[in-house]
Coordinates of N, CA and C in Angstrom, one line a residue:
M1 N -107.3 -24.5 9.3 CA -107.7 -25.7 8.6 C -106.6 -26.2 7.6
S2 N -106.3 -27.5 7.7 CA -105.2 -28.0 6.9 C -105.7 -28.5 5.5
Q3 N -104.9 -28.5 4.5 CA -105.3 -28.9 3.2 C -105.2 -30.4 3.2
T4 N -106.1 -31.0 2.3 CA -106.1 -32.5 2.1 C -104.9 -32.9 1.3
P5 N -104.5 -34.2 1.4 CA -103.3 -34.7 0.6 C -103.6 -34.5 -0.9
L6 N -104.8 -34.7 -1.3 CA -105.1 -34.5 -2.8 C -104.8 -33.1 -3.2
L7 N -105.3 -32.1 -2.4 CA -105.0 -30.7 -2.8 C -103.5 -30.4 -2.7
D8 N -102.8 -30.9 -1.7 CA -101.4 -30.7 -1.7 C -100.7 -31.3 -2.9
S9 N -101.2 -32.5 -3.4 CA -100.6 -33.1 -4.5 C -100.9 -32.2 -5.8
L10 N -102.1 -31.7 -5.9 CA -102.4 -30.8 -7.0 C -101.6 -29.6 -7.0
L11 N -101.4 -29.0 -5.9 CA -100.6 -27.8 -5.8 C -99.1 -28.1 -6.1
D12 N -98.6 -29.2 -5.6 CA -97.3 -29.6 -5.9 C -97.1 -29.8 -7.4
R13 N -98.0 -30.5 -8.0 CA -98.0 -30.7 -9.4 C -97.9 -29.4 -10.2
A14 N -98.8 -28.5 -9.8 CA -98.9 -27.2 -10.5 C -97.6 -26.4 -10.3
L15 N -97.0 -26.5 -9.1 CA -95.7 -25.8 -8.9 C -94.6 -26.4 -9.7
V16 N -94.5 -27.7 -9.8 CA -93.5 -28.4 -10.6 C -93.7 -28.0 -12.1
E17 N -94.9 -28.0 -12.6 CA -95.1 -27.7 -14.0 C -94.8 -26.2 -14.3
E18 N -95.3 -25.3 -13.5 CA -95.0 -23.9 -13.8 C -93.5 -23.5 -13.7
A19 N -92.9 -24.0 -12.6 CA -91.5 -23.7 -12.4 C -90.6 -24.3 -13.6
T20 N -90.9 -25.5 -13.9 CA -90.1 -26.2 -15.0 C -90.4 -25.6 -16.3
K21 N -91.6 -25.2 -16.6 CA -91.9 -24.6 -17.9 C -91.2 -23.3 -18.1
K22 N -91.1 -22.5 -17.1 CA -90.5 -21.2 -17.2 C -89.0 -21.2 -17.1
S23 N -88.4 -22.3 -16.6 CA -87.0 -22.3 -16.4 C -86.3 -22.7 -17.7
G24 N -85.2 -22.0 -18.1 CA -84.5 -22.4 -19.3 C -83.7 -23.6 -19.2
L25 N -83.2 -23.9 -18.0 CA -82.4 -25.1 -17.8 C -82.9 -25.8 -16.5
I26 N -82.8 -27.1 -16.4 CA -83.0 -27.8 -15.2 C -81.8 -28.6 -14.9
W27 N -81.6 -28.9 -13.6 CA -80.4 -29.7 -13.2 C -81.0 -31.1 -12.9
V28 N -80.4 -32.1 -13.6 CA -80.8 -33.4 -13.5 C -79.7 -34.3 -13.1
R29 N -80.0 -35.1 -12.0 CA -79.0 -36.1 -11.5 C -79.5 -37.5 -11.6
G30 N -78.8 -38.3 -12.3 CA -79.2 -39.8 -12.4 C -78.3 -40.5 -11.4
T31 N -77.4 -41.3 -12.0 CA -76.4 -42.0 -11.1 C -75.1 -41.3 -11.0
G32 N -74.9 -40.3 -11.9 CA -73.7 -39.5 -11.9 C -73.9 -38.1 -11.3
P33 N -73.1 -37.2 -11.6 CA -73.2 -35.8 -11.1 C -74.4 -35.1 -11.8
A34 N -74.9 -34.1 -11.2 CA -76.0 -33.3 -11.8 C -75.5 -32.5 -13.0
R35 N -76.4 -32.4 -14.0 CA -76.0 -31.7 -15.2 C -77.1 -30.7 -15.5
A36 N -76.8 -29.5 -16.0 CA -77.7 -28.6 -16.5 C -78.2 -29.0 -17.9
L37 N -79.5 -29.1 -18.1 CA -80.0 -29.6 -19.4 C -81.1 -28.7 -19.9
W38 N -81.1 -28.4 -21.2 CA -82.3 -27.7 -21.8 C -83.3 -28.7 -22.0
H39 N -84.6 -28.2 -22.1 CA -85.7 -29.1 -22.1 C -86.9 -28.5 -22.7
V40 N -88.0 -29.2 -22.8 CA -89.3 -28.7 -23.1 C -90.3 -29.5 -22.1
W41 N -91.4 -28.8 -21.7 CA -92.4 -29.4 -20.9 C -93.6 -29.7 -21.9
L42 N -94.0 -31.0 -21.9 CA -95.1 -31.4 -22.8 C -95.8 -32.5 -22.1
D43 N -97.1 -32.4 -22.1 CA -98.0 -33.4 -21.6 C -97.7 -33.9 -20.2
G44 N -97.4 -33.0 -19.3 CA -97.1 -33.3 -17.9 C -95.7 -33.9 -17.6
A45 N -94.8 -33.7 -18.5 CA -93.4 -34.2 -18.3 C -92.4 -33.4 -19.0
V46 N -91.1 -33.6 -18.6 CA -90.0 -32.9 -19.2 C -89.5 -33.9 -20.3
H47 N -89.2 -33.3 -21.5 CA -88.6 -34.0 -22.6 C -87.2 -33.5 -22.9
L48 N -86.3 -34.4 -23.1 CA -84.9 -34.1 -23.3 C -84.4 -34.8 -24.6
V49 N -83.5 -34.2 -25.3 CA -82.8 -34.9 -26.4 C -81.3 -34.7 -26.2
G50 N -80.6 -35.8 -26.4 CA -79.1 -35.7 -26.3 C -78.4 -37.1 -26.4
D51 N -77.3 -37.1 -25.9 CA -76.4 -38.3 -26.0 C -76.0 -38.7 -27.4
G52 N -75.9 -37.7 -28.2 CA -75.5 -37.9 -29.6 C -74.5 -36.8 -30.0
P53 N -73.9 -36.9 -31.2 CA -72.9 -36.0 -31.6 C -73.5 -34.5 -31.6
G54 N -72.8 -33.6 -31.0 CA -73.3 -32.2 -31.0 C -74.5 -31.9 -30.1
E55 N -74.9 -32.9 -29.3 CA -76.0 -32.6 -28.4 C -75.6 -32.8 -27.0
Q56 N -76.4 -32.4 -26.1 CA -76.1 -32.4 -24.6 C -76.0 -33.8 -24.1
P57 N -75.0 -34.1 -23.3 CA -74.8 -35.4 -22.7 C -75.7 -35.6 -21.5
F58 N -76.2 -36.8 -21.3 CA -76.8 -37.1 -20.0 C -76.5 -38.5 -19.6
P59 N -75.3 -38.7 -19.2 CA -74.9 -40.0 -18.6 C -75.6 -40.2 -17.3
G60 N -75.8 -41.5 -17.0 CA -76.5 -41.8 -15.7 C -78.0 -41.8 -15.8
L61 N -78.6 -41.4 -16.9 CA -80.0 -41.5 -17.1 C -80.4 -42.6 -18.0
A62 N -80.9 -43.7 -17.4 CA -81.3 -44.9 -18.2 C -82.8 -45.1 -18.1
D63 N -83.2 -45.8 -19.2 CA -84.7 -46.1 -19.3 C -85.1 -46.9 -18.0
G64 N -86.1 -46.5 -17.4 CA -86.7 -47.2 -16.2 C -86.0 -46.7 -14.9
S65 N -85.1 -45.8 -14.9 CA -84.4 -45.4 -13.7 C -85.2 -44.2 -13.1
A66 N -84.7 -43.7 -12.0 CA -85.2 -42.5 -11.4 C -84.1 -41.4 -11.5
A67 N -84.6 -40.1 -11.4 CA -83.7 -39.0 -11.5 C -84.2 -37.9 -10.5
Q68 N -83.2 -37.1 -10.0 CA -83.5 -36.0 -9.2 C -83.5 -34.7 -10.1
V69 N -84.5 -34.0 -10.1 CA -84.6 -32.8 -10.9 C -84.7 -31.5 -10.0
T70 N -83.8 -30.6 -10.2 CA -83.8 -29.3 -9.5 C -84.1 -28.2 -10.4
V71 N -85.0 -27.4 -10.1 CA -85.4 -26.3 -10.9 C -85.1 -24.9 -10.3
R72 N -84.4 -24.1 -11.0 CA -84.0 -22.8 -10.5 C -84.7 -21.7 -11.2
S73 N -84.8 -20.6 -10.6 CA -85.5 -19.4 -11.2 C -84.7 -18.9 -12.4
K74 N -85.4 -18.6 -13.4 CA -84.8 -18.1 -14.7 C -84.2 -16.7 -14.5
D75 N -84.8 -15.9 -13.7 CA -84.3 -14.5 -13.6 C -83.4 -14.4 -12.4
K76 N -83.6 -15.0 -11.2 CA -82.8 -14.8 -10.1 C -81.8 -15.9 -9.8
G77 N -82.1 -17.1 -10.3 CA -81.2 -18.2 -10.2 C -81.4 -19.0 -8.9
G78 N -82.3 -18.6 -8.1 CA -82.6 -19.2 -6.8 C -83.3 -20.6 -7.0
L79 N -83.1 -21.5 -6.1 CA -83.8 -22.8 -6.1 C -85.3 -22.6 -5.9
L80 N -86.1 -23.1 -6.8 CA -87.5 -23.1 -6.7 C -88.1 -24.3 -6.2
V81 N -87.8 -25.5 -6.8 CA -88.4 -26.7 -6.5 C -87.5 -27.9 -6.8
A82 N -87.5 -29.0 -6.1 CA -86.8 -30.2 -6.4 C -87.8 -31.3 -6.4
W83 N -87.7 -32.2 -7.4 CA -88.6 -33.3 -7.5 C -88.0 -34.5 -8.1
T84 N -88.6 -35.7 -7.9 CA -88.1 -37.0 -8.4 C -88.9 -37.3 -9.7
A85 N -88.1 -37.8 -10.7 CA -88.7 -38.2 -12.0 C -88.5 -39.6 -12.3
A86 N -89.4 -40.2 -13.0 CA -89.2 -41.5 -13.6 C -88.8 -41.3 -15.0
V87 N -87.7 -41.9 -15.4 CA -87.1 -41.7 -16.7 C -87.5 -42.8 -17.7
R88 N -88.0 -42.4 -18.9 CA -88.4 -43.3 -19.9 C -87.9 -42.9 -21.2
E89 N -87.2 -43.8 -22.0 CA -86.7 -43.4 -23.3 C -87.9 -43.6 -24.3
L90 N -88.1 -42.6 -25.2 CA -89.1 -42.7 -26.2 C -88.5 -43.4 -27.5
T91 N -89.4 -44.2 -28.1 CA -88.9 -44.9 -29.3 C -89.2 -44.0 -30.5
A92 N -88.1 -43.9 -31.3 CA -88.2 -43.1 -32.5 C -89.3 -43.6 -33.5
G93 N -90.0 -42.6 -34.0 CA -91.1 -42.9 -35.0 C -92.5 -43.1 -34.4
T94 N -92.6 -43.2 -33.1 CA -93.9 -43.3 -32.4 C -94.5 -41.9 -32.4
E95 N -95.8 -41.9 -32.2 CA -96.6 -40.7 -32.1 C -96.1 -39.8 -30.9
E96 N -95.8 -40.4 -29.8 CA -95.3 -39.7 -28.7 C -93.9 -39.1 -28.9
W97 N -93.0 -39.8 -29.6 CA -91.7 -39.3 -30.0 C -91.8 -38.2 -31.0
D98 N -92.7 -38.3 -32.0 CA -92.9 -37.2 -32.9 C -93.4 -35.9 -32.3
A99 N -94.3 -36.0 -31.4 CA -94.8 -34.8 -30.7 C -93.7 -34.2 -29.8
A100 N -92.9 -35.0 -29.1 CA -91.8 -34.5 -28.3 C -90.8 -33.8 -29.2
V101 N -90.4 -34.4 -30.3 CA -89.3 -33.9 -31.1 C -89.8 -32.6 -31.8
A102 N -91.1 -32.5 -32.1 CA -91.6 -31.3 -32.8 C -91.4 -30.1 -31.8
E103 N -91.7 -30.3 -30.5 CA -91.5 -29.3 -29.5 C -90.0 -29.0 -29.3
L104 N -89.2 -30.0 -29.2 CA -87.7 -29.9 -29.0 C -87.1 -29.2 -30.1
K105 N -87.5 -29.4 -31.3 CA -86.9 -28.8 -32.5 C -87.1 -27.3 -32.5
G106 N -88.2 -26.8 -32.0 CA -88.4 -25.4 -31.9 C -87.5 -24.7 -30.8
K107 N -87.1 -25.5 -29.8 CA -86.3 -24.9 -28.8 C -84.8 -25.1 -29.0
R108 N -84.4 -25.9 -30.0 CA -83.0 -26.2 -30.2 C -82.3 -25.0 -30.9
L109 N -81.3 -24.4 -30.2 CA -80.6 -23.2 -30.8 C -79.4 -23.6 -31.5
N110 N -79.0 -22.9 -32.5 CA -77.7 -23.1 -33.2 C -77.5 -24.5 -33.7
A111 N -78.5 -25.1 -34.2 CA -78.3 -26.5 -34.8 C -77.5 -26.4 -36.1
P112 N -76.5 -27.2 -36.3 CA -75.7 -27.1 -37.5 C -76.5 -27.7 -38.7
D113 N -77.5 -28.5 -38.5 CA -78.2 -29.2 -39.6 C -79.7 -29.1 -39.3
A114 N -80.3 -27.9 -39.3 CA -81.7 -27.7 -38.9 C -82.6 -28.5 -39.7
E115 N -82.3 -28.7 -41.0 CA -83.2 -29.4 -41.9 C -83.3 -30.9 -41.6
Q116 N -82.2 -31.5 -41.3 CA -82.1 -32.9 -41.1 C -82.0 -33.3 -39.6
M117 N -82.3 -32.3 -38.7 CA -82.1 -32.5 -37.3 C -82.9 -33.7 -36.7
T118 N -84.2 -33.7 -37.1 CA -85.0 -34.8 -36.5 C -84.6 -36.2 -37.0
D119 N -84.1 -36.3 -38.2 CA -83.6 -37.6 -38.7 C -82.4 -38.0 -38.0
R120 N -81.5 -37.0 -37.7 CA -80.2 -37.3 -37.0 C -80.6 -37.7 -35.6
W121 N -81.5 -37.0 -34.9 CA -82.0 -37.4 -33.6 C -82.5 -38.8 -33.6
A122 N -83.2 -39.2 -34.6 CA -83.8 -40.6 -34.7 C -82.7 -41.6 -34.8
R123 N -81.6 -41.3 -35.5 CA -80.5 -42.2 -35.8 C -79.5 -42.3 -34.6
E124 N -79.1 -41.1 -34.1 CA -77.9 -41.0 -33.2 C -78.2 -40.6 -31.8
C125 N -79.4 -40.1 -31.5 CA -79.6 -39.5 -30.1 C -80.7 -40.3 -29.4
R126 N -80.8 -39.9 -28.1 CA -81.9 -40.4 -27.3 C -82.9 -39.3 -26.9
V127 N -84.1 -39.6 -26.9 CA -85.2 -38.7 -26.4 C -85.7 -39.3 -25.2
L128 N -85.6 -38.5 -24.1 CA -86.1 -39.0 -22.8 C -87.3 -38.2 -22.3
R129 N -88.2 -38.9 -21.6 CA -89.3 -38.3 -20.9 C -89.1 -38.5 -19.4
L130 N -89.1 -37.4 -18.7 CA -89.0 -37.4 -17.2 C -90.3 -37.0 -16.6
T131 N -91.0 -38.0 -16.0 CA -92.3 -37.8 -15.5 C -92.2 -37.6 -14.0
P132 N -92.8 -36.5 -13.4 CA -92.8 -36.3 -12.0 C -93.4 -37.5 -11.2
Q133 N -92.8 -37.9 -10.1 CA -93.3 -39.0 -9.3 C -93.5 -38.4 -7.9
G134 N -94.7 -38.6 -7.3 CA -95.0 -38.2 -6.0 C -95.0 -36.7 -5.9
G135 N -94.9 -36.2 -4.7 CA -94.9 -34.7 -4.4 C -93.5 -34.2 -4.6
I136 N -93.4 -32.9 -4.2 CA -92.1 -32.3 -4.3 C -91.3 -32.7 -3.0
G137 N -90.0 -32.7 -3.2 CA -89.2 -33.0 -2.1 C -88.8 -31.8 -1.2
A138 N -88.3 -32.1 -0.1 CA -87.9 -31.0 0.8 C -86.7 -30.3 0.2
L139 N -86.6 -29.0 0.3 CA -85.5 -28.3 -0.3 C -84.2 -28.5 0.5
P140 N -83.1 -28.8 -0.1 CA -81.9 -29.1 0.6 C -81.4 -27.9 1.5
E141 N -80.7 -28.2 2.5 CA -80.2 -27.2 3.4 C -78.9 -26.5 2.9
D142 N -78.1 -27.3 2.1 CA -76.8 -26.8 1.6 C -77.1 -26.1 0.3
S143 N -76.0 -25.5 -0.3 CA -76.2 -24.6 -1.4 C -76.2 -25.4 -2.7
L144 N -75.9 -26.7 -2.7 CA -75.8 -27.6 -3.9 C -74.7 -27.2 -4.8
A145 N -73.8 -26.3 -4.4 CA -72.6 -25.9 -5.2 C -71.7 -27.1 -5.4
A146 N -71.2 -27.2 -6.6 CA -70.3 -28.3 -6.9 C -69.2 -27.7 -7.9
A147 N -68.1 -28.4 -7.9 CA -67.0 -28.1 -8.8 C -67.5 -28.3 -10.2
P148 N -67.0 -27.5 -11.2 CA -67.4 -27.7 -12.6 C -67.0 -29.0 -13.1
L149 N -67.8 -29.6 -14.0 CA -67.4 -30.9 -14.6 C -66.3 -30.7 -15.6
P150 N -65.4 -31.7 -15.7 CA -64.3 -31.6 -16.7 C -64.8 -31.4 -18.1
T151 N -64.2 -30.5 -18.9 CA -64.6 -30.3 -20.3 C -63.3 -30.0 -21.1
W152 N -63.4 -30.2 -22.4 CA -62.4 -29.9 -23.3 C -62.3 -28.4 -23.6
A153 N -63.4 -27.7 -23.2 CA -63.5 -26.2 -23.6 C -62.9 -25.3 -22.5
T154 N -61.8 -25.6 -22.0 CA -61.1 -24.8 -21.0 C -59.9 -24.2 -21.5
T155 N -59.5 -23.1 -20.9 CA -58.3 -22.4 -21.4 C -57.2 -22.6 -20.3
R156 N -56.1 -23.2 -20.7 CA -55.0 -23.4 -19.8 C -53.9 -22.4 -20.0
Q157 N -54.1 -21.4 -20.9 CA -53.0 -20.4 -21.1 C -53.1 -19.3 -20.1
P158 N -52.0 -18.7 -19.7 CA -52.1 -17.5 -18.9 C -52.7 -16.3 -19.6
V159 N -53.3 -15.5 -18.8 CA -53.9 -14.3 -19.4 C -52.8 -13.4 -19.9
P160 N -53.0 -12.9 -21.2 CA -52.0 -12.0 -21.7 C -51.8 -10.7 -20.8
A161 N -50.6 -10.3 -20.8 CA -50.2 -9.1 -19.9 C -51.0 -7.9 -20.3
A162 N -51.3 -7.7 -21.5 CA -51.9 -6.4 -21.9 C -53.4 -6.5 -21.8
L163 N -54.0 -7.6 -21.5 CA -55.5 -7.7 -21.4 C -56.1 -6.8 -20.3
P164 N -55.6 -6.8 -19.1 CA -56.2 -5.9 -18.1 C -56.1 -4.4 -18.5
K165 N -55.1 -4.0 -19.2 CA -55.0 -2.6 -19.7 C -56.0 -2.3 -20.7
L166 N -56.3 -3.3 -21.6 CA -57.3 -3.1 -22.6 C -58.7 -3.1 -22.1
L167 N -58.9 -3.9 -21.1 CA -60.3 -4.0 -20.5 C -60.6 -2.9 -19.6
F168 N -59.7 -2.4 -18.9 CA -60.0 -1.3 -17.9 C -59.5 0.1 -18.3
R169 N -59.1 0.2 -19.6 CA -58.6 1.5 -20.1 C -59.8 2.5 -20.1
R170 N -59.5 3.6 -19.6 CA -60.6 4.7 -19.7 C -60.4 5.5 -20.9
R171 N -61.5 5.9 -21.5 CA -61.4 6.7 -22.7 C -61.1 8.1 -22.3
K172 N -60.3 8.7 -23.1 CA -59.9 10.1 -22.8 C -61.0 11.0 -23.4
K173 N -61.3 12.1 -22.6 CA -62.3 13.0 -23.0 C -61.6 14.0 -24.0
R174 N -62.4 14.4 -25.0 CA -61.8 15.3 -26.0 C -62.2 16.7 -25.6

């Protein structure tokens, strides 16, 4: 006996919610390359904060656009589910923005200005809501592996000659 489309939709929705809630990072692709973003799940959607000084960048995600979201397992790293989201920017000071920011503030690690963080987010950052649209997509056949994005946090210096000896030195028994 096959399941009805409504039941499939409810099961899809439950899978998307549970997988996304439990994942520490999600991969989001707008018009540019996919990026790993930290998030919170609230009221049936993913909420993100970024695009400001000291926060995660999400270029290619614009208000009213669509995005592809890929969720991986937190413990094994395997692909769990992929889904399409409608992107909407929340307006600072609204009830919806306040609720999202309250959840995001609790998840933000190592904030340099924890006391004034929400004020800074209101002034300088964007808070986005990614709402799942339709059912889940078919899982891709390829690995989705990609070259790392360019960053200023790379080391261009050669490894010091003594480093392997220090790392792999065995302790002498006494």
